[in-house]
């Protein structure tokens, strides 16, 4: 697992967010914050990625897309839900039984 | 040094050197972009991580093509560093490239199809310059054997400056750097998702990366070959050429394949063929005068 710590490759997916977190994600790639010094690369290909970064809320329309991207990623993989846009809504939706991922 | 010792040293040292070069590449590029960049050993961490990942394929046979691509790339470099025939080296390199393209075609996804077509266009773009390099080196040193060329008394760069410039131009294609990285691009860059490497993951992707390290070391060896027996000057010139490639990579944007193909062939024709024509004319005039 330590090799994964040195080189985590990220795929970022925006599931209907307000784009606030997306801007932050992309800003972290800029020279100001430079997340590449940790070996993190924003790869656009789920087949190359280790971390699935989801911003925004997963709803009925993009549920299939999220599942599709998740399935394409090779093990070992991690899903990170970014921002309050999705965590609260996802928790509520799961509790109320709207969404089952 | 005996060819067998050189082969052994090459097999072990080339990926280490290639990975270090890739690390230097990313670090220097980062500094050019006013940021820190990954540690020098980052490419090795990447490859080790990729070997620990699950092997996902579209078709099982696609990974065997990549294995052949890897073996043939190592074979090409081994041929070169053991002093074999330069033309054989170039043809072996073409064959390994074909296996890479075939692997991408086998994966049958739209992204890898387009990436594979673009890789073929890239090969079409750089092949004339590479073949003319062999022709030019033969004209100057009267041999195709890398051993003889490397130990010849005349310094090829003095007689082949145009050809060297054309080779540096196509090196940008071979190193897969902007402006000619439309087939696949390195880590943080994307082109049609990942171009030719879209459908490869885990250990196969690691093999592709290591094959590129072997190839890059051999490409720098080609540049070094132009400097004959002046080792110190040749090494510093090769380092300067690598740095130039980095600078151009960071300055230029990616171009479309039409512009890449057209401009590469024009430069090869004018600088490469022109150089060889001038050399031939000088030779003819010398014989006529005698």
Coordinates of C-alpha atoms in Angstrom, one line a residue, chain A residues 18-71:
Chain A
X18 CA -22.0 24.0 -7.8
X19 CA -18.4 23.8 -9.2
X20 CA -17.0 25.4 -6.1
X21 CA -15.1 22.2 -5.2
X22 CA -14.1 21.6 -8.8
X23 CA -12.4 25.0 -8.9
X24 CA -10.6 24.1 -5.8
X25 CA -9.5 20.7 -7.2
X26 CA -8.2 22.3 -10.3
X27 CA -6.6 25.1 -8.4
X28 CA -4.6 22.6 -6.3
X29 CA -3.0 21.5 -9.6
X30 CA -1.7 25.0 -10.3
X31 CA 1.8 26.2 -9.4
X32 CA 0.3 28.0 -6.3
X33 CA -0.5 24.8 -4.5
X34 CA 1.2 22.2 -6.7
X35 CA -0.3 18.9 -5.7
X36 CA 2.0 17.1 -8.1
X37 CA 4.9 17.4 -5.7
X38 CA 3.1 14.5 -3.8
X39 CA 3.0 12.5 -7.0
X40 CA -0.7 13.2 -7.5
X41 CA -1.6 13.4 -11.1
X42 CA -5.0 14.2 -12.5
X43 CA -5.4 11.5 -15.0
X44 CA -8.6 11.6 -17.1
X45 CA -8.7 7.9 -17.5
X46 CA -10.4 5.7 -14.9
X47 CA -8.3 2.8 -16.0
X48 CA -5.2 4.6 -14.8
X49 CA -6.6 6.1 -11.6
X50 CA -6.4 5.1 -7.9
X51 CA -8.6 7.7 -6.4
X52 CA -12.1 8.5 -7.6
X53 CA -12.7 12.1 -6.6
X54 CA -16.5 12.9 -6.7
X55 CA -17.7 16.4 -6.2
X56 CA -21.4 17.3 -6.1
X57 CA -24.4 15.2 -5.5
X58 CA -25.1 11.8 -7.2
X59 CA -28.6 11.7 -8.5
X60 CA -30.7 9.4 -10.6
X61 CA -29.2 10.8 -13.8
X62 CA -25.5 10.4 -13.1
X63 CA -25.7 7.4 -10.8
X64 CA -25.0 5.1 -13.8
X65 CA -22.1 7.2 -14.8
X66 CA -20.6 7.1 -11.4
X67 CA -21.0 3.4 -11.2
X68 CA -19.5 3.0 -14.7
X69 CA -16.4 5.0 -13.8
X70 CA -16.0 3.2 -10.5
X71 CA -16.2 -0.2 -12.3

